[in-house]
Short mmCIF file of C-alpha atoms in Angstrom, two decimals:
data_model
loop_
_atom_site.label_atom_id
_atom_site.label_comp_id
_atom_site.label_asym_id
_atom_site.label_seq_id
_atom_site.Cartn_x
_atom_site.Cartn_y
_atom_site.Cartn_z
CA MET A 1 -113.25 87.83 78.09
CA SER A 2 -115.02 86.50 75.00
CA ARG A 3 -115.10 88.55 71.83
CA GLN A 4 -118.86 88.90 72.19
CA ALA A 5 -118.57 90.18 75.72
CA LEU A 6 -115.96 92.70 74.59
CA MET A 7 -118.27 93.93 71.84
CA ARG A 8 -121.13 94.27 74.30
CA LEU A 9 -118.91 96.24 76.64
CA ALA A 10 -117.81 98.51 73.79
CA HIS A 11 -121.42 99.16 72.80
CA PHE A 12 -122.37 99.81 76.38
CA SER A 13 -119.55 102.32 76.92
CA LEU A 14 -120.50 104.11 73.72
CA ALA A 15 -124.11 104.33 74.85
CA VAL A 16 -123.05 105.70 78.23
CA LEU A 17 -120.84 108.27 76.52
CA LEU A 18 -123.62 109.35 74.17
CA VAL A 19 -126.07 109.68 77.03
CA ALA A 20 -123.57 111.65 79.10
CA PHE A 21 -122.87 114.06 76.26
CA GLY A 22 -126.53 114.36 75.34
CA PHE A 23 -127.33 115.42 78.87
CA ALA A 24 -124.44 117.85 79.12
CA ALA A 25 -125.31 119.52 75.84
CA SER A 26 -129.04 119.99 76.28
CA ALA A 27 -131.74 119.90 78.90
CA THR A 28 -133.78 116.76 79.40
CA GLU A 29 -137.35 116.74 78.15
CA ILE A 30 -139.99 115.99 80.76
CA PRO A 31 -141.58 112.54 80.18
CA LEU A 32 -145.20 112.96 79.02
CA SER A 33 -146.59 111.22 82.09
CA GLU A 34 -144.73 113.56 84.47
CA ARG A 35 -146.03 116.80 83.04
CA LYS A 36 -147.92 119.09 85.41
CA SER A 37 -149.87 122.22 84.74
CA GLY A 38 -149.01 125.32 86.78
CA TYR A 39 -152.37 124.63 88.45
CA GLU A 40 -150.85 121.69 90.29
CA PHE A 41 -148.17 123.89 91.85
CA MET A 42 -150.76 126.25 93.39
CA GLY A 43 -152.30 126.21 96.82
CA PRO A 44 -155.95 125.20 97.42
CA GLN A 45 -157.16 128.82 97.55
CA SER A 46 -155.85 129.76 94.11
CA ARG A 47 -157.16 126.48 92.67
CA ALA A 48 -160.60 127.12 94.11
CA MET A 49 -160.54 130.62 92.64
CA GLN A 50 -159.78 129.23 89.17
CA ASP A 51 -162.39 126.48 89.40
CA ASP A 52 -165.29 128.64 90.55
CA ASP A 53 -166.64 130.84 87.74
CA THR A 54 -168.14 133.25 90.25
CA ALA A 55 -164.73 133.73 91.95
CA ASN A 56 -162.46 133.55 88.88
CA PRO A 57 -161.60 137.19 88.01
CA GLY A 58 -160.85 136.09 84.42
CA MET A 59 -164.56 135.44 83.90
CA LEU A 60 -165.24 139.19 83.83
CA SER A 61 -163.19 139.37 80.63
CA VAL A 62 -164.98 136.34 79.25
CA PHE A 63 -168.34 138.13 79.66
CA ASP A 64 -166.82 141.26 78.17
CA GLY A 65 -165.67 139.14 75.24
CA GLU A 66 -169.11 137.65 74.76
CA ALA A 67 -170.54 141.16 74.29
CA LEU A 68 -167.83 141.98 71.75
CA TRP A 69 -168.51 138.69 69.95
CA ASN A 70 -172.08 139.78 69.35
CA ALA A 71 -171.40 143.44 68.49
CA LYS A 72 -171.60 144.51 64.85
CA THR A 73 -168.62 146.57 63.81
CA GLY A 74 -166.26 147.60 61.00
CA ALA A 75 -166.98 148.61 57.40
CA THR A 76 -168.93 145.36 56.90
CA ASN A 77 -171.04 145.95 60.01
CA GLN A 78 -170.61 142.27 60.81
CA SER A 79 -170.30 140.68 64.24
CA CYS A 80 -168.18 137.65 64.95
CA ALA A 81 -171.43 135.87 65.68
CA GLY A 82 -172.74 136.91 62.25
CA CYS A 83 -170.32 134.47 60.65
CA HIS A 84 -169.49 132.05 63.44
CA GLY A 85 -172.86 131.84 65.19
CA ASP A 86 -172.97 130.44 68.71
CA ALA A 87 -169.39 130.39 70.00
CA THR A 88 -170.16 127.67 72.54
CA GLN A 89 -170.60 125.40 69.50
CA SER A 90 -168.46 126.88 66.71
CA MET A 91 -165.42 127.70 68.87
CA LYS A 92 -165.39 124.49 70.91
CA GLY A 93 -161.81 123.18 70.84
CA ALA A 94 -160.51 125.96 68.56
CA ALA A 95 -158.13 127.55 71.10
CA ALA A 96 -156.68 124.14 72.03
CA ARG A 97 -155.53 123.75 68.40
CA TYR A 98 -153.74 127.10 68.18
CA PRO A 99 -151.26 128.34 66.90
CA ALA A 100 -152.55 127.03 63.56
CA PHE A 101 -151.18 127.42 60.06
CA ASN A 102 -152.70 130.24 58.05
CA ALA A 103 -152.27 129.82 54.31
CA SER A 104 -152.66 133.51 53.47
CA ARG A 105 -149.91 134.47 55.91
CA GLY A 106 -147.74 131.45 55.13
CA ARG A 107 -147.09 130.81 58.83
CA PRO A 108 -148.88 129.81 62.00
CA LEU A 109 -150.95 132.42 63.81
CA ASP A 110 -151.74 132.39 67.48
CA LEU A 111 -155.33 132.85 68.63
CA GLU A 112 -154.87 136.61 69.01
CA GLY A 113 -153.43 136.75 65.50
CA GLN A 114 -156.41 134.83 64.05
CA ILE A 115 -158.93 137.03 65.84
CA ASN A 116 -157.21 140.18 64.61
CA LEU A 117 -157.11 138.71 61.11
CA CYS A 118 -160.87 138.18 61.15
CA ARG A 119 -161.30 141.67 62.48
CA ALA A 120 -159.15 143.26 59.78
CA ASP A 121 -160.14 141.11 56.78
CA ARG A 122 -163.66 139.94 57.57
CA GLN A 123 -165.05 142.85 59.54
CA GLN A 124 -162.81 145.46 57.94
CA ALA A 125 -162.17 147.08 61.29
CA SER A 126 -158.79 148.14 62.68
CA PRO A 127 -157.04 145.30 64.52
CA PHE A 128 -156.88 145.50 68.30
CA ALA A 129 -153.59 146.33 69.99
CA TYR A 130 -151.87 143.44 71.74
CA GLU A 131 -152.76 143.29 75.41
CA SER A 132 -155.73 145.65 74.86
CA ARG A 133 -158.84 145.02 76.93
CA GLU A 134 -160.78 144.07 73.80
CA LEU A 135 -158.31 141.58 72.37
CA LEU A 136 -157.82 139.91 75.76
CA ALA A 137 -161.59 139.72 76.24
CA LEU A 138 -162.34 138.20 72.82
CA THR A 139 -159.44 135.78 73.20
CA ALA A 140 -160.61 134.80 76.67
CA TYR A 141 -164.16 134.24 75.39
CA VAL A 142 -162.98 132.03 72.52
CA ALA A 143 -160.45 130.24 74.76
CA ARG A 144 -163.12 129.55 77.40
CA GLN A 145 -164.92 127.35 74.86
CA SER A 146 -162.00 124.88 74.97
CA ARG A 147 -161.89 124.47 78.73
CA GLY A 148 -161.24 120.86 79.71
CA MET A 149 -160.33 119.82 76.17
CA PRO A 150 -156.94 118.31 75.28
CA ILE A 151 -154.33 120.59 73.74
CA GLU A 152 -153.57 119.41 70.21
CA PRO A 153 -151.88 121.78 67.77
CA THR A 154 -151.48 120.35 64.28
CA ILE A 155 -147.87 119.45 63.52
CA ASP A 156 -147.31 118.70 59.84
CA ALA A 157 -144.89 119.62 57.08
CA ARG A 158 -146.13 123.22 57.09
CA THR A 159 -145.90 123.83 60.85
CA GLN A 160 -142.83 121.68 61.63
CA PRO A 161 -140.28 124.41 60.73
CA PHE A 162 -142.00 126.85 63.10
CA LEU A 163 -142.14 124.24 65.85
CA ASP A 164 -138.39 123.71 65.39
CA ALA A 165 -137.78 127.47 65.51
CA GLY A 166 -139.75 127.63 68.77
CA ARG A 167 -137.79 124.76 70.24
CA ALA A 168 -134.52 126.50 69.29
CA ILE A 169 -135.60 129.59 71.24
CA PHE A 170 -136.59 127.41 74.21
CA ASP A 171 -133.14 125.80 74.25
CA LEU A 172 -131.14 128.98 73.60
CA ARG A 173 -129.04 130.31 76.45
CA GLN A 174 -129.66 134.03 76.29
CA GLY A 175 -129.53 137.28 78.17
CA GLN A 176 -127.05 138.57 80.70
CA LEU A 177 -127.80 135.60 82.98
CA ASN A 178 -126.99 133.19 80.13
CA LEU A 179 -129.97 130.93 80.89
CA SER A 180 -132.33 129.02 78.62
CA CYS A 181 -136.02 128.42 79.18
CA ALA A 182 -135.26 124.69 79.26
CA GLN A 183 -132.73 125.03 82.07
CA CYS A 184 -135.47 126.29 84.36
CA HIS A 185 -138.61 124.61 83.02
CA ASP A 186 -137.24 121.19 81.97
CA ASP A 187 -134.38 120.77 84.44
CA GLN A 188 -135.27 122.73 87.57
CA TRP A 189 -139.05 122.62 87.79
CA GLY A 190 -140.26 122.09 91.34
CA GLN A 191 -137.20 123.91 92.71
CA ARG A 192 -137.47 127.33 94.29
CA LEU A 193 -136.15 130.36 92.47
CA ALA A 194 -135.79 132.54 95.55
CA GLY A 195 -139.27 131.99 97.01
CA THR A 196 -141.08 130.99 93.82
CA VAL A 197 -141.60 127.40 92.76
CA ILE A 198 -140.52 126.99 89.13
CA PRO A 199 -143.42 125.43 87.19
CA GLN A 200 -142.91 123.34 84.06
CA GLY A 201 -144.01 126.31 81.97
CA HIS A 202 -147.06 124.89 80.19
CA PRO A 203 -149.31 127.38 78.35
CA THR A 204 -152.50 125.63 79.41
CA GLY A 205 -154.49 128.58 80.71
CA TYR A 206 -154.03 131.72 78.60
CA PRO A 207 -155.19 134.38 78.65
CA GLN A 208 -154.88 134.06 82.39
CA TYR A 209 -155.47 136.12 85.49
CA ARG A 210 -152.32 136.71 87.49
CA LEU A 211 -152.75 137.96 91.02
CA GLU A 212 -149.37 139.67 90.67
CA TRP A 213 -150.58 141.53 87.55
CA GLN A 214 -153.99 142.22 89.08
CA SER A 215 -155.32 141.67 85.56
CA LEU A 216 -155.79 139.24 82.74
CA GLY A 217 -152.70 138.84 80.54
CA SER A 218 -151.66 136.99 77.41
CA LEU A 219 -149.07 134.25 77.06
CA GLN A 220 -146.87 136.78 75.26
CA ARG A 221 -146.91 138.92 78.37
CA ARG A 222 -145.86 135.93 80.48
CA LEU A 223 -143.05 135.07 78.06
CA ARG A 224 -141.84 138.68 78.13
CA ASN A 225 -141.74 138.45 81.95
CA CYS A 226 -139.46 135.42 81.81
CA LEU A 227 -137.23 137.04 79.15
CA VAL A 228 -136.92 140.19 81.27
CA GLY A 229 -136.01 138.01 84.26
CA MET A 230 -133.22 136.45 82.20
CA ARG A 231 -132.12 139.99 81.26
CA ALA A 232 -132.64 139.03 77.63
CA GLU A 233 -134.00 141.43 75.03
CA PRO A 234 -137.73 140.68 74.80
CA TYR A 235 -138.98 140.12 71.25
CA ALA A 236 -141.09 143.02 69.99
CA VAL A 237 -144.77 142.91 70.92
CA GLY A 238 -146.55 140.67 68.42
CA ALA A 239 -143.28 139.31 66.99
CA PRO A 240 -143.42 135.95 65.16
CA GLU A 241 -140.89 134.49 67.62
CA TYR A 242 -143.62 134.44 70.28
CA VAL A 243 -145.88 132.47 67.96
CA ASP A 244 -143.13 129.94 67.23
CA LEU A 245 -142.40 129.64 70.95
CA THR A 246 -146.13 129.27 71.66
CA LEU A 247 -146.42 126.52 69.04
CA PHE A 248 -143.52 124.68 70.67
CA LEU A 249 -144.98 125.14 74.16
CA MET A 250 -148.42 123.91 73.02
CA TRP A 251 -146.83 120.87 71.38
CA ARG A 252 -144.83 120.27 74.57
CA ALA A 253 -148.17 120.37 76.44
CA ARG A 254 -149.99 118.18 73.89
CA GLY A 255 -152.74 116.12 75.48
CA MET A 256 -152.84 118.27 78.62
CA LYS A 257 -156.13 119.92 79.53
CA PHE A 258 -156.81 123.45 78.39
CA GLU A 259 -157.89 125.56 81.37
CA ALA A 260 -158.32 129.19 80.27
CA PRO A 261 -158.94 131.54 81.89
CA ALA A 262 -156.53 130.15 84.48
CA VAL A 263 -155.57 131.89 87.72
CA ARG A 264 -151.94 132.07 88.81
CA PRO A 265 -150.19 133.76 91.73
CA MET B 1 -115.60 120.51 74.08
CA ARG B 2 -114.38 123.74 75.57
CA PRO B 3 -111.01 123.82 77.32
CA ILE B 4 -111.79 123.79 81.00
CA PHE B 5 -108.75 124.15 83.19
CA ILE B 6 -106.42 125.54 80.56
CA ALA B 7 -104.92 128.73 81.87
CA PHE B 8 -105.68 131.64 79.60
CA VAL B 9 -106.56 135.24 79.83
CA LEU B 10 -110.15 136.45 79.63
CA GLY B 11 -109.99 139.05 76.90
CA SER B 12 -113.22 140.80 76.16
CA VAL B 13 -114.41 141.06 79.74
CA PHE B 14 -112.89 144.50 79.50
CA THR B 15 -115.64 145.73 77.25
CA ALA B 16 -117.26 146.43 80.63
CA PRO B 17 -116.78 149.96 81.92
CA ALA B 18 -113.24 149.27 83.03
CA LEU B 19 -111.61 150.79 86.05
CA ALA B 20 -108.07 151.94 85.47
CA GLN B 21 -106.58 149.91 88.30
CA GLU B 22 -108.09 146.56 87.23
CA THR B 23 -105.72 143.71 86.50
CA ARG B 24 -106.52 141.10 83.89
CA PRO B 25 -107.99 138.00 85.58
CA GLU B 26 -105.50 135.28 84.85
CA ILE B 27 -106.64 131.71 85.37
CA VAL B 28 -104.22 129.29 86.99
CA GLY B 29 -105.59 125.77 87.29
CA ASP B 30 -109.18 126.20 88.51
CA ALA B 31 -108.53 129.53 90.22
CA ILE B 32 -107.91 133.22 89.65
CA PRO B 33 -105.28 133.81 92.35
CA GLN B 34 -104.82 137.55 91.86
CA PRO B 35 -107.47 140.08 92.97
CA LEU B 36 -109.16 141.94 90.09
CA VAL B 37 -108.57 145.34 91.74
CA ALA B 38 -105.95 146.72 94.07
CA ILE B 39 -108.43 147.83 96.74
CA ARG B 40 -109.15 145.01 99.19
CA GLY B 41 -112.60 143.43 99.10
CA ASP B 42 -114.95 144.49 101.87
CA PRO B 43 -116.93 141.55 103.32
CA VAL B 44 -119.69 143.83 104.67
CA ARG B 45 -120.36 145.26 101.23
CA GLY B 46 -119.99 141.74 99.82
CA ARG B 47 -122.76 140.41 102.03
CA ALA B 48 -125.07 143.21 100.94
CA ILE B 49 -124.40 142.34 97.28
CA VAL B 50 -125.02 138.62 97.85
CA VAL B 51 -128.43 139.10 99.49
CA ASP B 52 -129.62 141.79 97.05
CA ARG B 53 -132.07 140.24 94.59
CA GLN B 54 -131.40 142.93 91.98
CA VAL B 55 -127.60 143.14 92.34
CA GLY B 56 -126.00 139.82 93.29
CA LEU B 57 -129.04 137.64 92.51
CA CYS B 58 -127.25 134.86 94.39
CA LEU B 59 -130.26 133.95 96.56
CA LEU B 60 -132.38 133.30 93.48
CA CYS B 61 -130.47 130.01 93.28
CA HIS B 62 -128.51 129.63 96.52
CA SER B 63 -129.42 129.53 100.17
CA GLY B 64 -127.07 130.48 102.97
CA PRO B 65 -126.67 131.75 106.53
CA PHE B 66 -128.94 134.77 106.03
CA PRO B 67 -131.66 134.38 108.69
CA GLU B 68 -133.26 137.72 107.75
CA GLN B 69 -133.79 136.61 104.12
CA ARG B 70 -137.06 134.73 103.88
CA LEU B 71 -136.88 133.86 100.18
CA GLN B 72 -133.89 131.73 99.20
CA GLY B 73 -133.29 129.42 96.27
CA THR B 74 -132.90 125.64 96.00
CA LEU B 75 -131.18 125.45 92.59
CA ALA B 76 -127.63 125.50 93.93
CA PRO B 77 -125.49 124.41 96.93
CA GLU B 78 -125.71 126.18 100.31
CA LEU B 79 -123.23 129.03 100.50
CA ALA B 80 -122.46 128.20 104.14
CA GLY B 81 -118.96 126.76 104.34
CA ALA B 82 -117.93 128.07 100.91
CA GLY B 83 -114.88 129.76 102.45
CA ARG B 84 -113.76 126.46 103.92
CA ARG B 85 -114.39 124.37 100.78
CA TRP B 86 -112.65 126.72 98.36
CA SER B 87 -109.61 128.94 98.23
CA GLU B 88 -109.99 132.65 97.55
CA GLY B 89 -108.76 132.14 93.98
CA GLN B 90 -111.16 129.27 93.35
CA LEU B 91 -114.08 131.36 94.61
CA ARG B 92 -112.97 134.28 92.39
CA LEU B 93 -112.98 132.04 89.31
CA ARG B 94 -116.46 130.74 90.14
CA ILE B 95 -117.88 134.24 90.43
CA VAL B 96 -116.00 135.64 87.40
CA ASP B 97 -117.12 132.78 85.13
CA ALA B 98 -118.38 129.56 86.72
CA ALA B 99 -118.45 127.92 83.27
CA LYS B 100 -114.65 127.77 83.45
CA ALA B 101 -115.04 125.22 86.25
CA ASN B 102 -118.18 123.54 84.88
CA PRO B 103 -119.14 124.22 81.24
CA ALA B 104 -122.73 123.07 81.84
CA THR B 105 -123.30 125.30 84.87
CA ILE B 106 -126.42 127.42 85.18
CA MET B 107 -124.57 129.92 87.38
CA PRO B 108 -124.36 133.20 85.40
CA PRO B 109 -120.96 134.61 84.46
CA TYR B 110 -120.52 137.68 86.67
CA TYR B 111 -117.49 139.11 84.90
CA ARG B 112 -117.76 138.17 81.25
CA THR B 113 -119.62 139.79 78.39
CA ASP B 114 -118.44 137.74 75.40
CA GLY B 115 -120.35 134.71 74.22
CA LEU B 116 -123.67 136.05 75.55
CA VAL B 117 -126.54 136.47 73.10
CA ARG B 118 -129.67 138.63 73.01
CA VAL B 119 -128.71 140.58 76.14
CA ALA B 120 -131.30 143.25 77.00
CA SER B 121 -130.11 146.64 75.81
CA ALA B 122 -129.85 148.04 79.34
CA TYR B 123 -127.25 145.40 80.21
CA ARG B 124 -125.47 144.97 76.87
CA GLY B 125 -121.68 145.09 77.14
CA LYS B 126 -121.91 145.32 80.93
CA THR B 127 -120.78 142.68 83.36
CA LEU B 128 -123.22 141.53 86.06
CA LEU B 129 -120.86 142.81 88.77
CA THR B 130 -117.92 145.20 88.66
CA ALA B 131 -114.43 144.03 89.53
CA GLN B 132 -114.66 145.76 92.90
CA GLN B 133 -118.03 144.12 93.65
CA ILE B 134 -116.54 140.72 92.83
CA GLU B 135 -113.69 141.33 95.27
CA ASP B 136 -116.26 142.33 97.92
CA VAL B 137 -118.27 139.14 97.30
CA VAL B 138 -115.15 136.95 97.41
CA ALA B 139 -114.06 138.62 100.67
CA PHE B 140 -117.48 137.89 102.13
CA LEU B 141 -117.54 134.26 100.93
CA MET B 142 -114.14 133.74 102.59
CA THR B 143 -115.81 134.55 105.93
CA LEU B 144 -118.29 131.66 105.49
CA ARG B 145 -116.15 129.08 107.26
CA ASP B 146 -118.83 126.82 108.75
#
């Protein structure tokens, strides 16, 4: 064998080794072109329910949120509309960019966090509890204004560390079952976990109406469900880890269509 | 890389509520030849553990000869024939800690508490199954000959 051929062989073996180890150590990311929203894993009935505003149960919260948007409240007696005007214009695309960096907090906030910040600082009213009817409704109303738009959180020097922290959580084997998010959502999507098809885990439609919940719920609630299933300790309600994880998930879903309020089984 | 088939003794598994008559699971090759408890495994109880979605959790990932169970998983091999493919000791090792046979496995360790992180408080320091339950499951798997 020529010297050159030997070198080529050596390089090739090294590459094979690296690939083999890379795959053993961590899950494989889904190629961008193969990503699928949870919508695509649903049957025609659930899809039709999501697509038709008169059938989508999440729309009730959106209307609820519209009323809250226009209601004056807090020490300033200001409404959201008082500052932001017509949400169908001012909030177009906003939800698809969240979590976004907030300079005063020195970290990214998710949409719920930003809404509560406006409520506390701008309206001088007490922030809404996570998962409360009001916070879900306002979030759903703002999120609705991004329907059909591409997801595009801003990743720059300020948000990169939080994206990395979110990715680390996604890749961490945790809980009594010793599983990572990636092992299910990157490696095993499309397979059945008992009867349930494992989706890719894209946060395209939150807040979303789950038939199992019989209510609208936030992405945090969904993430808690998966953590509980892994028998891992859920992060505290409103914990920054959820925001980091959300930032990672939104980046992972970059370019996909935002579809809140989605419907899921 | 972690040592795979090196025989050694699982230490901290005994942080689980330990039964007095348990023996330490000693790995020989890719098997744990000795039962974890003196009382023989009961295949009838073992079957009930395997199909229970809260206890064994096996059917989250596996399927098997359980016609009454509508919802079975597709993440792992069929359990049918497990008792023909593997010896009792090999099956015991795979239930106790499948990572000893395959470090990259997604199969949870059923009799290990060390090396796990962020375990929910209700389960912290507890193994997924007790030693007796593992013997029951192994006894059941040994009946799956075809």
